[in-house]
Short mmCIF file of C-alpha atoms in Angstrom, two decimals:
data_model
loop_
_atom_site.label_atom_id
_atom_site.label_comp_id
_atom_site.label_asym_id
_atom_site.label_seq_id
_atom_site.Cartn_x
_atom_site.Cartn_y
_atom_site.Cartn_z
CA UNK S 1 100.79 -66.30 -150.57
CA UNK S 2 104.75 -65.98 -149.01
CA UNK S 3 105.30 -63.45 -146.74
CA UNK S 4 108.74 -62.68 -146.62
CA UNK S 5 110.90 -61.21 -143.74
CA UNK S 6 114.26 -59.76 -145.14
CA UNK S 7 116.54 -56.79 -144.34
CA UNK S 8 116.60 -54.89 -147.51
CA UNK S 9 118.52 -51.43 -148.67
CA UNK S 10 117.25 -48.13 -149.15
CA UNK S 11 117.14 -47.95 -153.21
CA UNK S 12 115.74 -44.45 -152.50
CA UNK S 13 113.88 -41.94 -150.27
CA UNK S 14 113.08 -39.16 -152.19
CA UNK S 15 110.75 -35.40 -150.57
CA UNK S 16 108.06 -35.28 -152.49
CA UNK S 17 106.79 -32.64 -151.16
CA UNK S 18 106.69 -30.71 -147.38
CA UNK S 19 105.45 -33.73 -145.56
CA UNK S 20 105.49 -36.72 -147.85
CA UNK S 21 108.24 -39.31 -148.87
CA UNK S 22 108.62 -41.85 -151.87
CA UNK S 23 110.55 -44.80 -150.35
CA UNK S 24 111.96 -47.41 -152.71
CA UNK S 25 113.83 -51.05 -152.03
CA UNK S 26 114.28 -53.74 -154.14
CA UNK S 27 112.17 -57.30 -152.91
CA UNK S 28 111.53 -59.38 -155.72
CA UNK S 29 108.68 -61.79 -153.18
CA UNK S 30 106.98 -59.34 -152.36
CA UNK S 31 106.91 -57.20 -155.68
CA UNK S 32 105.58 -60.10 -157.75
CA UNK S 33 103.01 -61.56 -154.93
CA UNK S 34 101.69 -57.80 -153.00
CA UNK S 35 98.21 -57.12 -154.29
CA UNK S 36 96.57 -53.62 -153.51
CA UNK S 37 95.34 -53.03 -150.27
CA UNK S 38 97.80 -54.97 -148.98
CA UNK S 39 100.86 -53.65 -146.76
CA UNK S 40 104.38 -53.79 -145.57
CA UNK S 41 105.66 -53.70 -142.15
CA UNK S 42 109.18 -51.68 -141.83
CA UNK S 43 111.18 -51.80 -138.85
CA UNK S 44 113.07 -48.47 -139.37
CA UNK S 45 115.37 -49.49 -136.57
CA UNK S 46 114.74 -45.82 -135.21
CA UNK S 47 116.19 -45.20 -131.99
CA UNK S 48 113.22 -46.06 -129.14
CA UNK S 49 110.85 -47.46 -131.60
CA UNK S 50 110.31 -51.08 -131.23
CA UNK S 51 107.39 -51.67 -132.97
CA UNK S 52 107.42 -51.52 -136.69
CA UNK S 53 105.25 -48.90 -138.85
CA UNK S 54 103.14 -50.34 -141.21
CA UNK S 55 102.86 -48.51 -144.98
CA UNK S 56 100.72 -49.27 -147.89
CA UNK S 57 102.28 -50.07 -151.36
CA UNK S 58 101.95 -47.48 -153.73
CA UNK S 59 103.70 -49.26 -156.26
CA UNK S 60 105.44 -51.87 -157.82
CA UNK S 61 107.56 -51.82 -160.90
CA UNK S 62 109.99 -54.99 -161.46
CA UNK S 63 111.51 -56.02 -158.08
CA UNK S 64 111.20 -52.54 -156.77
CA UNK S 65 108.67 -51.63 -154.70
CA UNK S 66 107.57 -47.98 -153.85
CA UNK S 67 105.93 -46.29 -150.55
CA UNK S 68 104.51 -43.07 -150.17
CA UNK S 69 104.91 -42.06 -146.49
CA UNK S 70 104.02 -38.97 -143.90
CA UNK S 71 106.43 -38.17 -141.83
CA UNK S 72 104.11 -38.18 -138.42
CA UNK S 73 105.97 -39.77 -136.20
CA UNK S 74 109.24 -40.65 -134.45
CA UNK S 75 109.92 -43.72 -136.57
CA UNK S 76 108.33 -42.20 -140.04
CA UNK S 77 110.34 -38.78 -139.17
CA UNK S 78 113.47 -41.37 -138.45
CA UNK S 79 112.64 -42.57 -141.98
CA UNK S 80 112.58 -39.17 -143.96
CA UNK S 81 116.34 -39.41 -142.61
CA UNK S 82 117.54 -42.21 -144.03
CA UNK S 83 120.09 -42.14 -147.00
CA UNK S 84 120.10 -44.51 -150.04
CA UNK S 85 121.78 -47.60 -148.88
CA UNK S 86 120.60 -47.79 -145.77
CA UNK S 87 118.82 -50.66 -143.97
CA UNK S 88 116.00 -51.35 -143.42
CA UNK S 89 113.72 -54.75 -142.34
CA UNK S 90 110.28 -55.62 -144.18
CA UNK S 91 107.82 -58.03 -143.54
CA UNK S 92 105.31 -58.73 -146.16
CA UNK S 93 103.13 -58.48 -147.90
CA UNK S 94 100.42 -58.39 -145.09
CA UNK S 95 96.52 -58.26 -144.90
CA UNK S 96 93.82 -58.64 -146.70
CA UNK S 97 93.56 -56.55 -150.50
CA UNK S 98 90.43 -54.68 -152.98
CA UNK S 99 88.29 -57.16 -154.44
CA UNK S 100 88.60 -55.45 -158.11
CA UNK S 101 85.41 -54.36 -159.57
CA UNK S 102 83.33 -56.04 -162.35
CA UNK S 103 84.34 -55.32 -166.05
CA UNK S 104 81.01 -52.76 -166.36
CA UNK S 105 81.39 -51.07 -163.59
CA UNK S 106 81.99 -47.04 -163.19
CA UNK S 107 84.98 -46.89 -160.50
CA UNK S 108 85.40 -44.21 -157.72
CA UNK S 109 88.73 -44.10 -156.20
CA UNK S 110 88.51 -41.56 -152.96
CA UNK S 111 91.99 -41.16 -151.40
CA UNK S 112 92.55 -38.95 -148.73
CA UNK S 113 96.47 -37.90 -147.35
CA UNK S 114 97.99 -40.94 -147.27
CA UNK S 115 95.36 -42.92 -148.45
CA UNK S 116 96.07 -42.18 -152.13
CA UNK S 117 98.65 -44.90 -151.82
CA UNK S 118 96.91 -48.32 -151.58
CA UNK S 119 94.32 -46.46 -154.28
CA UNK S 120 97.20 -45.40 -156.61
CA UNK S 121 98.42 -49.00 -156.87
CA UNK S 122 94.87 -50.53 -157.65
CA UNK S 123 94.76 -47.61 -160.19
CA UNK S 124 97.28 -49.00 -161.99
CA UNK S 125 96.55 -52.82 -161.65
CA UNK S 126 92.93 -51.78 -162.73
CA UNK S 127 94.29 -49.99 -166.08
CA UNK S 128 96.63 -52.95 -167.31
CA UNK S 129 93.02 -55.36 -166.38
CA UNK S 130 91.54 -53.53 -169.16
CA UNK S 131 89.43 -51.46 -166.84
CA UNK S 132 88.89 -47.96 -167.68
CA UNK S 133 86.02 -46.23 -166.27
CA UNK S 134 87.85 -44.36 -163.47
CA UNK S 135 87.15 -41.82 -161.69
CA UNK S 136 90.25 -40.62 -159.09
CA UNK S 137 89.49 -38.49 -156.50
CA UNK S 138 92.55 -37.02 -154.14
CA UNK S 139 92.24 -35.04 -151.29
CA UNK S 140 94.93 -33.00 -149.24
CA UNK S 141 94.89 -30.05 -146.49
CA UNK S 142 96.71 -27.27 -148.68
CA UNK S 143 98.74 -27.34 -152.22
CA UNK S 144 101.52 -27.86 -150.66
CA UNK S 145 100.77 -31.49 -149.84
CA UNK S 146 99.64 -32.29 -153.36
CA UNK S 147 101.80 -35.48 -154.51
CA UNK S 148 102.59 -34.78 -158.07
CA UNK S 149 103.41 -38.16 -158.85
CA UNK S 150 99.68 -39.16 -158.48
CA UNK S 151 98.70 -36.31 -161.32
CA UNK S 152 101.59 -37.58 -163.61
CA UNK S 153 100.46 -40.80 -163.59
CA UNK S 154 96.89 -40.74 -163.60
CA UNK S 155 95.90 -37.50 -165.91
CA UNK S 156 92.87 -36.59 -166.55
CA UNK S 157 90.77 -39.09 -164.89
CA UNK S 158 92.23 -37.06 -161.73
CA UNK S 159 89.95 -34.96 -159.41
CA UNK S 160 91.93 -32.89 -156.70
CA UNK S 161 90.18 -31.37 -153.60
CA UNK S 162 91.80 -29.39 -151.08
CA UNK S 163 90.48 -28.07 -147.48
CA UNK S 164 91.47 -24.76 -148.38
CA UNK S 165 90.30 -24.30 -151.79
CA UNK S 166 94.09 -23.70 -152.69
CA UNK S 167 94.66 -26.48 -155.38
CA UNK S 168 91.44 -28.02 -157.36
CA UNK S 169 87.92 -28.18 -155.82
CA UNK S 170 87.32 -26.54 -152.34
CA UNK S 171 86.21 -29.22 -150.00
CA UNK S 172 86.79 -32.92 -149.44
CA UNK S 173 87.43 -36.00 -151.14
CA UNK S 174 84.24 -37.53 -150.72
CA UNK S 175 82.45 -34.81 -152.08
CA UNK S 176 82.87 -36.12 -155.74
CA UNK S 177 80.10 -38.27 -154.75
CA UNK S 178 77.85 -36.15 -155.91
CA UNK S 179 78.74 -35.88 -158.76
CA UNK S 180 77.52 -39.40 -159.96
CA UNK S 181 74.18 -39.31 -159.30
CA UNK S 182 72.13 -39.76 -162.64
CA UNK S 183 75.30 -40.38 -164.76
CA UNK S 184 75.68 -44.17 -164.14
CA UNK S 185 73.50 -46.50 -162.60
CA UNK S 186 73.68 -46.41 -158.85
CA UNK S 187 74.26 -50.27 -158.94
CA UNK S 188 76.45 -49.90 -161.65
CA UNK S 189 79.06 -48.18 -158.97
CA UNK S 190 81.92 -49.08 -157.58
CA UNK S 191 83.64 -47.20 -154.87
CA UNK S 192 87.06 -48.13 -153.27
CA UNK S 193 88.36 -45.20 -150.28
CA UNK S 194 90.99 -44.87 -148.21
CA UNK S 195 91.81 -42.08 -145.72
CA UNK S 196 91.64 -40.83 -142.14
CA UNK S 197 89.37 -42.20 -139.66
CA UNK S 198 87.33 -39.14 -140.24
CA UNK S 199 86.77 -39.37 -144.13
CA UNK S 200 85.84 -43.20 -143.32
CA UNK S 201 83.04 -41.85 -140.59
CA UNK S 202 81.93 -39.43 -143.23
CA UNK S 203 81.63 -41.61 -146.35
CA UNK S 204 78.29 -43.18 -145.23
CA UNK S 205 76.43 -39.75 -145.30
CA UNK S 206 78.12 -39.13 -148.50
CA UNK S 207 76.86 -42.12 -150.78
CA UNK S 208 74.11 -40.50 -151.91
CA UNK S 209 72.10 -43.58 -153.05
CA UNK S 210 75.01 -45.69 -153.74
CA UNK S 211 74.56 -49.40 -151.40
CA UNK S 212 77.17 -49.56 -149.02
CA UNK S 213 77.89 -53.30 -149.98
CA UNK S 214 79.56 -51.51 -153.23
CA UNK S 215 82.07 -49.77 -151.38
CA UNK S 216 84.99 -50.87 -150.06
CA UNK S 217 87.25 -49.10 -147.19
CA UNK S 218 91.12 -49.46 -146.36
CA UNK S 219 91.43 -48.49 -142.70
CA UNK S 220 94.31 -46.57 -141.23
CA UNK S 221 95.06 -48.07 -138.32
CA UNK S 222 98.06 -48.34 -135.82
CA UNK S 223 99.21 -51.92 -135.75
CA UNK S 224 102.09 -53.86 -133.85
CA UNK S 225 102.75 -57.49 -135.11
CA UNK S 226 100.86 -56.72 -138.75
CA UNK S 227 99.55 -60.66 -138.71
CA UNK S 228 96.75 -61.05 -135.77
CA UNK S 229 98.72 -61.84 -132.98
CA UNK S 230 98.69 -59.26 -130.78
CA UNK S 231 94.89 -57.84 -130.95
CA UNK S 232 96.07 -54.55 -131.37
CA UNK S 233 94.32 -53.12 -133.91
CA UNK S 234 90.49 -54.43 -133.42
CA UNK S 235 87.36 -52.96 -135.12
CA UNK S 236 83.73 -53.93 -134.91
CA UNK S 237 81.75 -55.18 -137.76
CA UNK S 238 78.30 -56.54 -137.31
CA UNK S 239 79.08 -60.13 -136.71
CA UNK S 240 82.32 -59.92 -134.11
CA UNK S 241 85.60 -57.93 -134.05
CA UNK S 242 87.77 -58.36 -136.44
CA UNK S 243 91.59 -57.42 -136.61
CA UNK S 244 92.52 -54.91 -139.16
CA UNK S 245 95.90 -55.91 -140.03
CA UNK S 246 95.10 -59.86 -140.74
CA UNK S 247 91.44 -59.71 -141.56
CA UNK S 248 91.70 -56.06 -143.23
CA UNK S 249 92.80 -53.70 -143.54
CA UNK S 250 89.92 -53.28 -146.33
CA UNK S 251 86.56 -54.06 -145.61
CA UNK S 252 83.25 -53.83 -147.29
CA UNK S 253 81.70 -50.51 -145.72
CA UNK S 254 78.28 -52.50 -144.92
CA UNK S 255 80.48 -55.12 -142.99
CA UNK S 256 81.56 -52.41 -140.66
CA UNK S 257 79.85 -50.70 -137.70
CA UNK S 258 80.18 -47.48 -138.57
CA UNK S 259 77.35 -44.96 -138.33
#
């Protein structure tokens, strides 16, 4: 698989809301070779930030390729800035992707802040497979941080939870676990999550029945180099440590020490 580095332009960088982004930029390598999971790594050339910021795809449609971003940070608040036309340098794309499921299985996508991203692209890659047994699952803070764009494009397979009870279901993300028990065969789920380090910690506790070797996990971590190099971004599974930009960033959960 390439991986391209090329200075690209800002097709646009549009507020989708108080805190999140929708960047855009035409790279016709990377659109028609990025699978989900996967990432980019975007030097924002922001002033005293050496180190690029690496970003999940959210989307891909032609040569353009789509981010959803936070704006955390000095580079990613640097970003939010930026005006169409403006230049910007990508590497990609970068890691490891989702496995996609078997044809009969019953899909749980669990996307928390950010994490929606590398779930909304698999969504869609999932749908034009011919799979349809989806279950999405969103979780944000407040309202406010909702991303409409997810609930335009999924529909009604969506489930929204929010901390405060202000938008959908009160609670979190992985609580839609419960909700499949005795509707599907527990070996006849798949589950594919992506969020903070704390929904990650969490999701073991929440599998109610469900094997851990059926879920898989895209880890937010921060990374420097985005290929291996640099040992940066290290986690333990049971057999060694592993890097989480070259050898993730998804993992199956029951590779991963996490208790």
């Amino acid at each position: 698989m390439p991986i391209v580095d090329n200075k690209v332009l800002i097709k646009n960088n549009t507020k989708m809301n108080a805190e999140y982004y929708l960047l855009e930029f035409d790279e016709p390598t990377i659109a028609s070779s990025v699978i989900p999971g996967q990432f980019v790594n975007i030097n924002v050339n922001a002033p005293g930030c050496l180190l690029r910021r690496p970003f999940s795809v959210f989307d891909v449609k032609g040569d353009t390729v789509q981010i959803l971003y936070k704006a955390v940070g000095k580079g990613t608040t640097y970003l939010m800035t930026l005006p169409k036309g403006s230049e910007i340098d990508v590497l990609g794309p970068l890691g490891s992707g989702y496995a996609m499921p078997r044809s009969d299985e019953h899909v749980v996508l669990l996307g928390g802040g950010t994490g929606i991203a590398s779930l909304h692209f698999l969504y869609r890659k999932m749908l034009q497979a011919g799979i349809k047994d989806i279950i999405f699952g969103v979780g944000f803070a407040t309202k406010k941080l909702h991303v409409t764009l997810v609930e335009q494009n999924v529909g009604e397979r969506l489930r929204i939870y929010t901390d405060d009870g202000s938008l959908g279901e009160k609670g979190f993300v992985t609580d839609l676990l419960m909700k499949c028990k005795g509707k599907v065969p527990l070996n006849k789920i798949a589950v594919f999550a992506c969020g903070p380090h704390a929904m990650i910690a969490a999701l073991p506790d929440k599998l109610n029945g469900i094997k851990r070797e059926h879920v898989q996990v895209s880890l937010e971590e921060r990374m420097a180099c985005g290929l291996g190099a640099c040992l940066g971004c290290m986690v333990e599974t049971v057999s060694t440590q592993k890097t989480v930009c070259k050898d993730g960033p998804v993992f199956r959960l029951d590779e991963l020490r996490i208790t």
